[in-house]
mmCIF file of C-alpha atoms in Angstrom:
data_model
loop_
_atom_site.group_PDB
_atom_site.id
_atom_site.type_symbol
_atom_site.label_atom_id
_atom_site.label_comp_id
_atom_site.label_asym_id
_atom_site.label_seq_id
_atom_site.Cartn_x
_atom_site.Cartn_y
_atom_site.Cartn_z
ATOM 1 C CA MET Y 5 -22.403 38.817 61.516
ATOM 2 C CA SER Y 6 -21.623 35.856 63.716
ATOM 3 C CA VAL Y 7 -23.355 35.356 67.082
ATOM 4 C CA MET Y 8 -21.317 34.112 69.998
ATOM 5 C CA LYS Y 9 -23.094 31.697 72.352
ATOM 6 C CA GLY Y 10 -22.506 31.648 76.052
ATOM 7 C CA PRO Y 11 -21.857 28.603 78.152
ATOM 8 C CA ASN Y 12 -25.519 28.475 79.281
ATOM 9 C CA SER Y 13 -27.026 28.730 75.801
ATOM 10 C CA PRO Y 14 -29.517 25.972 74.763
ATOM 11 C CA PRO Y 15 -28.157 23.187 72.571
ATOM 12 C CA SER Y 16 -28.392 23.500 68.780
ATOM 13 C CA THR Y 17 -30.887 21.380 66.857
ATOM 14 C CA THR Y 18 -28.074 19.974 64.715
ATOM 15 C CA SER Y 19 -26.170 18.600 67.670
ATOM 16 C CA ALA Y 20 -26.117 14.931 68.553
ATOM 17 C CA GLN Y 21 -28.605 15.517 71.411
ATOM 18 C CA GLY Y 22 -31.032 17.352 69.112
ATOM 19 C CA THR Y 23 -30.838 14.587 66.583
ATOM 20 C CA GLU Y 24 -31.807 11.954 69.108
ATOM 21 C CA ASN Y 25 -34.832 14.002 70.295
ATOM 22 C CA ASN Y 26 -36.109 14.866 66.780
ATOM 23 C CA PRO Y 27 -38.621 12.236 65.598
ATOM 24 C CA LEU Y 28 -38.206 13.247 61.895
ATOM 25 C CA LEU Y 29 -34.544 12.433 61.907
ATOM 26 C CA GLN Y 30 -35.311 9.017 63.386
ATOM 27 C CA THR Y 31 -37.734 8.146 60.560
ATOM 28 C CA PRO Y 32 -36.393 5.398 58.288
ATOM 29 C CA GLY Y 33 -35.372 6.701 54.852
ATOM 30 C CA TYR Y 34 -34.968 10.251 56.032
ATOM 31 C CA ALA Y 35 -31.591 11.832 55.251
ATOM 32 C CA ASP Y 36 -30.099 14.639 57.233
ATOM 33 C CA THR Y 37 -29.891 17.625 54.880
ATOM 34 C CA THR Y 38 -27.252 19.273 56.986
ATOM 35 C CA THR Y 39 -24.684 16.599 56.055
ATOM 36 C CA PRO Y 40 -25.444 15.461 52.449
ATOM 37 C CA GLN Y 41 -24.235 11.994 51.501
ATOM 38 C CA LEU Y 42 -22.401 11.848 48.139
ATOM 39 C CA PRO Y 43 -22.788 8.627 46.158
ATOM 40 C CA SER Y 44 -19.633 6.588 45.940
ATOM 41 C CA ARG Y 45 -18.023 6.478 42.457
ATOM 42 C CA SER Y 46 -17.786 3.011 40.993
ATOM 43 C CA PRO Y 47 -14.404 2.106 39.563
ATOM 44 C CA SER Y 48 -14.051 2.343 35.748
ATOM 45 C CA ILE Y 49 -14.082 -0.871 33.793
ATOM 46 C CA TYR Y 50 -11.213 0.479 31.637
ATOM 47 C CA PRO Y 51 -7.750 0.681 33.154
ATOM 48 C CA ALA Y 52 -6.373 4.162 33.442
ATOM 49 C CA SER Y 53 -3.296 3.200 31.455
ATOM 50 C CA ASP Y 54 -5.421 2.220 28.416
ATOM 51 C CA SER Y 55 -7.633 5.295 28.266
ATOM 52 C CA LEU Y 56 -5.441 8.094 29.552
ATOM 53 C CA ASN Y 57 -1.858 6.882 29.288
ATOM 54 C CA PRO Y 58 -1.364 4.914 26.038
ATOM 55 C CA THR Y 59 1.925 3.128 25.773
ATOM 56 C CA ALA Y 60 4.532 3.742 23.095
ATOM 57 C CA GLU Y 61 3.531 0.491 21.408
ATOM 58 C CA ASP Y 62 -0.085 1.648 21.176
ATOM 59 C CA ILE Y 63 0.958 4.930 19.563
ATOM 60 C CA THR Y 64 3.262 3.157 17.102
ATOM 61 C CA GLU Y 65 0.532 0.723 16.119
ATOM 62 C CA LEU Y 66 -1.944 3.566 15.604
ATOM 63 C CA LYS Y 67 0.495 5.455 13.378
ATOM 64 C CA GLY Y 68 1.157 2.290 11.423
ATOM 65 C CA ASP Y 69 -2.552 1.677 10.839
ATOM 66 C CA ILE Y 70 -3.031 5.217 9.574
ATOM 67 C CA MET Y 71 -0.042 5.026 7.227
ATOM 68 C CA ILE Y 72 -0.778 1.604 5.737
ATOM 69 C CA ASN Y 73 -4.438 2.424 5.130
ATOM 70 C CA TRP Y 74 -3.445 5.647 3.388
ATOM 71 C CA LEU Y 75 -0.951 3.795 1.177
ATOM 72 C CA TYR Y 76 -3.563 1.186 0.333
ATOM 73 C CA GLN Y 77 -6.056 3.861 -0.693
ATOM 74 C CA GLN Y 78 -3.409 5.427 -2.932
ATOM 75 C CA GLN Y 79 -2.683 2.029 -4.466
ATOM 76 C CA LEU Y 80 -6.346 1.593 -5.331
ATOM 77 C CA SER Y 81 -6.801 5.143 -6.628
ATOM 78 C CA LEU Y 82 -3.778 4.752 -8.935
ATOM 79 C CA GLN Y 83 -5.237 1.455 -10.204
ATOM 80 C CA TRP Y 84 -2.152 -0.489 -9.183
ATOM 81 C CA SER Y 85 -4.174 -3.379 -7.817
ATOM 82 C CA LYS Y 86 -6.615 -5.747 -9.488
ATOM 83 C CA GLY Y 87 -7.783 -7.278 -6.227
ATOM 84 C CA GLY Y 88 -5.505 -10.301 -6.433
ATOM 85 C CA ALA Y 89 -4.784 -12.489 -3.444
ATOM 86 C CA GLU Y 90 -1.101 -11.484 -3.363
ATOM 87 C CA GLU Y 91 -1.565 -7.725 -3.874
ATOM 88 C CA GLY Y 92 -1.330 -5.110 -1.150
ATOM 89 C CA ILE Y 93 0.943 -3.284 1.299
ATOM 90 C CA VAL Y 94 3.263 -4.566 4.045
ATOM 91 C CA LEU Y 95 4.614 -2.149 6.663
ATOM 92 C CA LYS Y 96 7.158 -2.767 9.408
ATOM 93 C CA ILE Y 97 6.213 -1.088 12.710
ATOM 94 C CA GLY Y 98 8.758 -2.669 15.030
ATOM 95 C CA ARG Y 99 11.416 -5.276 15.389
ATOM 96 C CA GLU Y 100 10.092 -8.388 13.635
ATOM 97 C CA THR Y 101 6.617 -6.818 13.695
ATOM 98 C CA PHE Y 102 4.777 -6.252 10.417
ATOM 99 C CA ILE Y 103 1.231 -5.262 9.469
ATOM 100 C CA CYS Y 104 -0.472 -5.618 6.111
ATOM 101 C CA CYS Y 105 -3.389 -4.250 4.152
ATOM 102 C CA PRO Y 106 -5.689 -5.874 3.231
ATOM 103 C CA GLU Y 107 -5.662 -7.883 6.429
ATOM 104 C CA ASN Y 108 -6.029 -11.283 4.758
ATOM 105 C CA LEU Y 109 -2.694 -10.797 2.992
ATOM 106 C CA CYS Y 110 -0.911 -12.552 5.848
ATOM 107 C CA GLN Y 111 -3.042 -15.684 5.569
ATOM 108 C CA PHE Y 112 -1.237 -17.036 2.492
ATOM 109 C CA GLN Y 113 1.708 -19.178 3.511
ATOM 110 C CA TYR Y 114 4.963 -18.354 1.701
ATOM 111 C CA GLY Y 115 3.174 -15.512 -0.081
ATOM 112 C CA PHE Y 116 3.876 -11.812 -0.465
ATOM 113 C CA TYR Y 117 3.568 -11.056 3.265
ATOM 114 C CA ASP Y 118 5.956 -13.839 4.329
ATOM 115 C CA ALA Y 119 8.419 -12.880 1.585
ATOM 116 C CA ILE Y 120 8.547 -9.240 2.709
ATOM 117 C CA CYS Y 121 8.981 -10.272 6.343
ATOM 118 C CA ALA Y 122 11.916 -12.451 5.310
ATOM 119 C CA LEU Y 123 13.349 -9.657 3.154
ATOM 120 C CA ASN Y 124 13.002 -7.373 6.205
ATOM 121 C CA VAL Y 125 12.314 -4.044 4.484
ATOM 122 C CA PRO Y 126 10.483 -1.105 6.115
ATOM 123 C CA VAL Y 127 7.631 -0.903 3.596
ATOM 124 C CA ALA Y 128 6.718 -2.681 0.356
ATOM 125 C CA MET Y 129 3.857 -2.775 -2.103
ATOM 126 C CA THR Y 130 2.755 -4.575 -5.255
ATOM 127 C CA VAL Y 131 2.095 -2.810 -8.568
ATOM 128 C CA ASN Y 132 -0.123 -4.522 -11.125
ATOM 129 C CA THR Y 133 -0.706 -2.594 -14.366
ATOM 130 C CA ARG Y 134 -1.182 -3.379 -18.044
ATOM 131 C CA VAL Y 135 2.161 -1.765 -18.855
ATOM 132 C CA ILE Y 136 3.993 -4.178 -16.535
ATOM 133 C CA LYS Y 137 2.174 -7.220 -17.908
ATOM 134 C CA LEU Y 138 2.852 -6.123 -21.491
ATOM 135 C CA PHE Y 139 6.518 -5.613 -20.732
ATOM 136 C CA LEU Y 140 6.951 -8.969 -18.989
ATOM 137 C CA ARG Y 141 5.074 -10.792 -21.744
ATOM 138 C CA ASP Y 142 7.735 -9.893 -24.324
ATOM 139 C CA ASN Y 143 10.691 -10.114 -21.930
ATOM 140 C CA ASP Y 144 12.998 -13.144 -21.974
ATOM 141 C CA LYS Y 145 15.814 -11.825 -19.780
ATOM 142 C CA ASN Y 146 16.634 -12.218 -16.098
ATOM 143 C CA SER Y 147 17.026 -8.461 -15.557
ATOM 144 C CA VAL Y 148 15.762 -5.197 -16.999
ATOM 145 C CA SER Y 149 17.822 -2.042 -17.543
ATOM 146 C CA LEU Y 150 15.849 1.145 -17.009
ATOM 147 C CA PRO Y 151 16.717 4.466 -18.706
ATOM 148 C CA ASP Y 152 18.057 5.891 -15.424
ATOM 149 C CA GLY Y 153 20.626 3.064 -15.209
ATOM 150 C CA LEU Y 154 18.832 0.932 -12.626
ATOM 151 C CA HIS Y 155 18.870 -2.831 -13.208
ATOM 152 C CA LEU Y 156 15.866 -4.743 -11.905
ATOM 153 C CA GLN Y 157 15.694 -8.498 -11.540
ATOM 154 C CA VAL Y 158 12.971 -10.645 -13.048
ATOM 155 C CA LEU Y 159 12.186 -13.398 -10.538
ATOM 156 C CA PRO Y 160 10.246 -16.560 -11.438
ATOM 157 C CA SER Y 161 7.879 -16.348 -8.452
ATOM 158 C CA ILE Y 162 7.246 -14.556 -5.164
ATOM 159 C CA MET Y 163 9.085 -17.312 -3.282
ATOM 160 C CA HIS Y 164 12.390 -16.047 -4.737
ATOM 161 C CA LEU Y 165 11.855 -12.542 -3.335
ATOM 162 C CA PRO Y 166 13.805 -12.996 -0.042
ATOM 163 C CA HIS Y 167 16.958 -13.771 -2.054
ATOM 164 C CA CYS Y 168 16.773 -10.830 -4.468
ATOM 165 C CA GLN Y 169 19.124 -7.853 -4.757
ATOM 166 C CA LYS Y 170 17.756 -5.818 -1.877
ATOM 167 C CA HIS Y 171 19.590 -2.580 -2.693
ATOM 168 C CA HIS Y 172 17.739 -2.250 -6.036
ATOM 169 C CA TYR Y 173 14.432 -1.589 -4.211
ATOM 170 C CA ALA Y 174 12.253 -3.330 -6.812
ATOM 171 C CA VAL Y 175 11.852 -6.628 -8.684
ATOM 172 C CA PHE Y 176 9.529 -8.115 -11.267
ATOM 173 C CA ILE Y 177 7.582 -11.296 -10.492
ATOM 174 C CA GLU Y 178 7.212 -13.192 -13.741
ATOM 175 C CA ASP Y 179 4.542 -15.791 -12.981
ATOM 176 C CA VAL Y 180 1.941 -13.280 -11.763
ATOM 177 C CA GLY Y 181 3.137 -10.343 -13.869
ATOM 178 C CA ILE Y 182 3.572 -7.739 -11.134
ATOM 179 C CA LEU Y 183 6.185 -5.349 -9.796
ATOM 180 C CA VAL Y 184 7.208 -5.324 -6.131
ATOM 181 C CA VAL Y 185 8.616 -2.032 -4.830
ATOM 182 C CA TRP Y 186 10.009 -1.213 -1.386
ATOM 183 C CA ASP Y 187 11.647 1.759 0.296
ATOM 184 C CA ASP Y 188 13.210 2.874 3.559
ATOM 185 C CA GLN Y 189 10.546 5.575 4.029
ATOM 186 C CA PRO Y 190 6.806 5.101 3.406
ATOM 187 C CA ARG Y 191 6.421 8.620 2.010
ATOM 188 C CA TYR Y 192 8.858 7.862 -0.831
ATOM 189 C CA LEU Y 193 7.308 4.527 -1.827
ATOM 190 C CA LEU Y 194 4.756 5.957 -4.243
ATOM 191 C CA GLN Y 195 7.347 8.161 -5.948
ATOM 192 C CA ARG Y 196 9.631 5.194 -6.560
ATOM 193 C CA ALA Y 197 6.816 3.097 -8.017
ATOM 194 C CA GLN Y 198 5.645 5.921 -10.271
ATOM 195 C CA SER Y 199 9.181 6.513 -11.544
ATOM 196 C CA ILE Y 200 9.659 2.850 -12.451
ATOM 197 C CA GLU Y 201 6.282 2.659 -14.178
ATOM 198 C CA GLN Y 202 7.050 5.778 -16.239
ATOM 199 C CA GLN Y 203 10.396 4.363 -17.356
ATOM 200 C CA LEU Y 204 8.754 1.072 -18.297
ATOM 201 C CA LEU Y 205 6.252 2.980 -20.407
ATOM 202 C CA GLU Y 206 9.130 4.673 -22.219
ATOM 203 C CA LEU Y 207 10.788 1.310 -22.885
ATOM 204 C CA VAL Y 208 7.566 -0.162 -24.244
ATOM 205 C CA TRP Y 209 6.991 2.885 -26.436
ATOM 206 C CA GLU Y 210 10.547 2.865 -27.768
ATOM 207 C CA GLY Y 211 10.288 -0.836 -28.518
ATOM 208 C CA GLU Y 212 7.070 -0.399 -30.459
ATOM 209 C CA ARG Y 213 8.460 2.534 -32.437
ATOM 210 C CA THR Y 214 11.703 0.720 -33.240
ATOM 211 C CA PHE Y 215 9.765 -2.294 -34.467
ATOM 212 C CA SER Y 216 7.499 -0.175 -36.668
ATOM 213 C CA GLU Y 217 10.459 1.699 -38.188
ATOM 214 C CA LYS Y 218 12.512 -1.449 -38.882
ATOM 215 C CA PRO Y 219 12.816 -2.041 -42.645
ATOM 216 C CA SER Y 220 11.234 -5.209 -43.942
ATOM 217 C CA THR Y 221 12.441 -7.432 -46.753
ATOM 218 C CA SER Y 222 8.961 -8.598 -47.676
ATOM 219 C CA LYS Y 223 7.472 -7.862 -51.078
ATOM 220 C CA SER Y 224 4.868 -5.599 -49.527
ATOM 221 C CA THR Y 225 7.645 -3.199 -48.482
ATOM 222 C CA LYS Y 226 9.705 -3.578 -51.679
ATOM 223 C CA TYR Y 227 6.655 -2.855 -53.795
ATOM 224 C CA PRO Y 228 4.464 -0.266 -52.093
ATOM 225 C CA TYR Y 229 1.507 -0.990 -54.336
ATOM 226 C CA CYS Y 230 1.494 -4.668 -53.602
ATOM 227 C CA GLY Y 231 -1.259 -6.797 -55.066
ATOM 228 C CA ILE Y 232 -1.949 -9.077 -57.988
ATOM 229 C CA ARG Y 233 -3.139 -6.259 -60.248
ATOM 230 C CA ALA Y 234 -0.141 -4.044 -59.444
ATOM 231 C CA LEU Y 235 2.322 -6.861 -60.130
ATOM 232 C CA TYR Y 236 0.523 -7.684 -63.366
ATOM 233 C CA TRP Y 237 0.801 -4.138 -64.729
ATOM 234 C CA ARG Y 238 4.428 -3.970 -63.670
ATOM 235 C CA PHE Y 239 5.092 -7.236 -65.554
ATOM 236 C CA LEU Y 240 3.441 -5.873 -68.717
ATOM 237 C CA TYR Y 241 5.396 -2.645 -68.480
ATOM 238 C CA ARG Y 242 8.691 -4.496 -68.355
ATOM 239 C CA ARG Y 243 7.780 -6.671 -71.417
ATOM 240 C CA ARG Y 244 6.966 -3.649 -73.546
ATOM 241 C CA ARG Y 245 10.379 -2.152 -72.795
#
């Protein structure tokens, strides 16, 4: 219930006149509780655009970091890397903008990172396995025909990579004994590398089986029981006849 004051009513204690006559309110350090003073908010040291409104470039870079780290973990878990200086992943996140993992991959001049940037593919990775090294050790050709009909080049070194047949999506590097695979989509990169490795394993297996089944003209094959004693008894048998 509100109380209406007349024109002759005494002044309120919270008025300007009451404040001047009240000795407590004139004491230094005393704050008037009727009008609380809120502390002023200091400006943030971080710009609002960085913390609340990330730019499209920031989002793209974040997505790229997540993708390339995931691919690198898959490369390690599949044992496709031996920790060499030129082994890793390169991912394109924008026009003429590439990132790599591990980070020191871009420090080698004219290496894998520079070659992929010059080749200008969306994503690429190295594959280093015993199957690939075994295959390249016995290979003396400039290209390899896979069972699915794909022909892959065998390049002398990583410096020749920018001039390779880009539409084949993979090449062999002879001097370091690795396979370089790339794709238009990062999610298909692992599938492509696994398919090539499986076909290489089939080629190596077929080559070993063909070599083992090839007839030999040596005496050990002509005479199954080869040896000095076996030949001696065979010689005696023929003389008695």
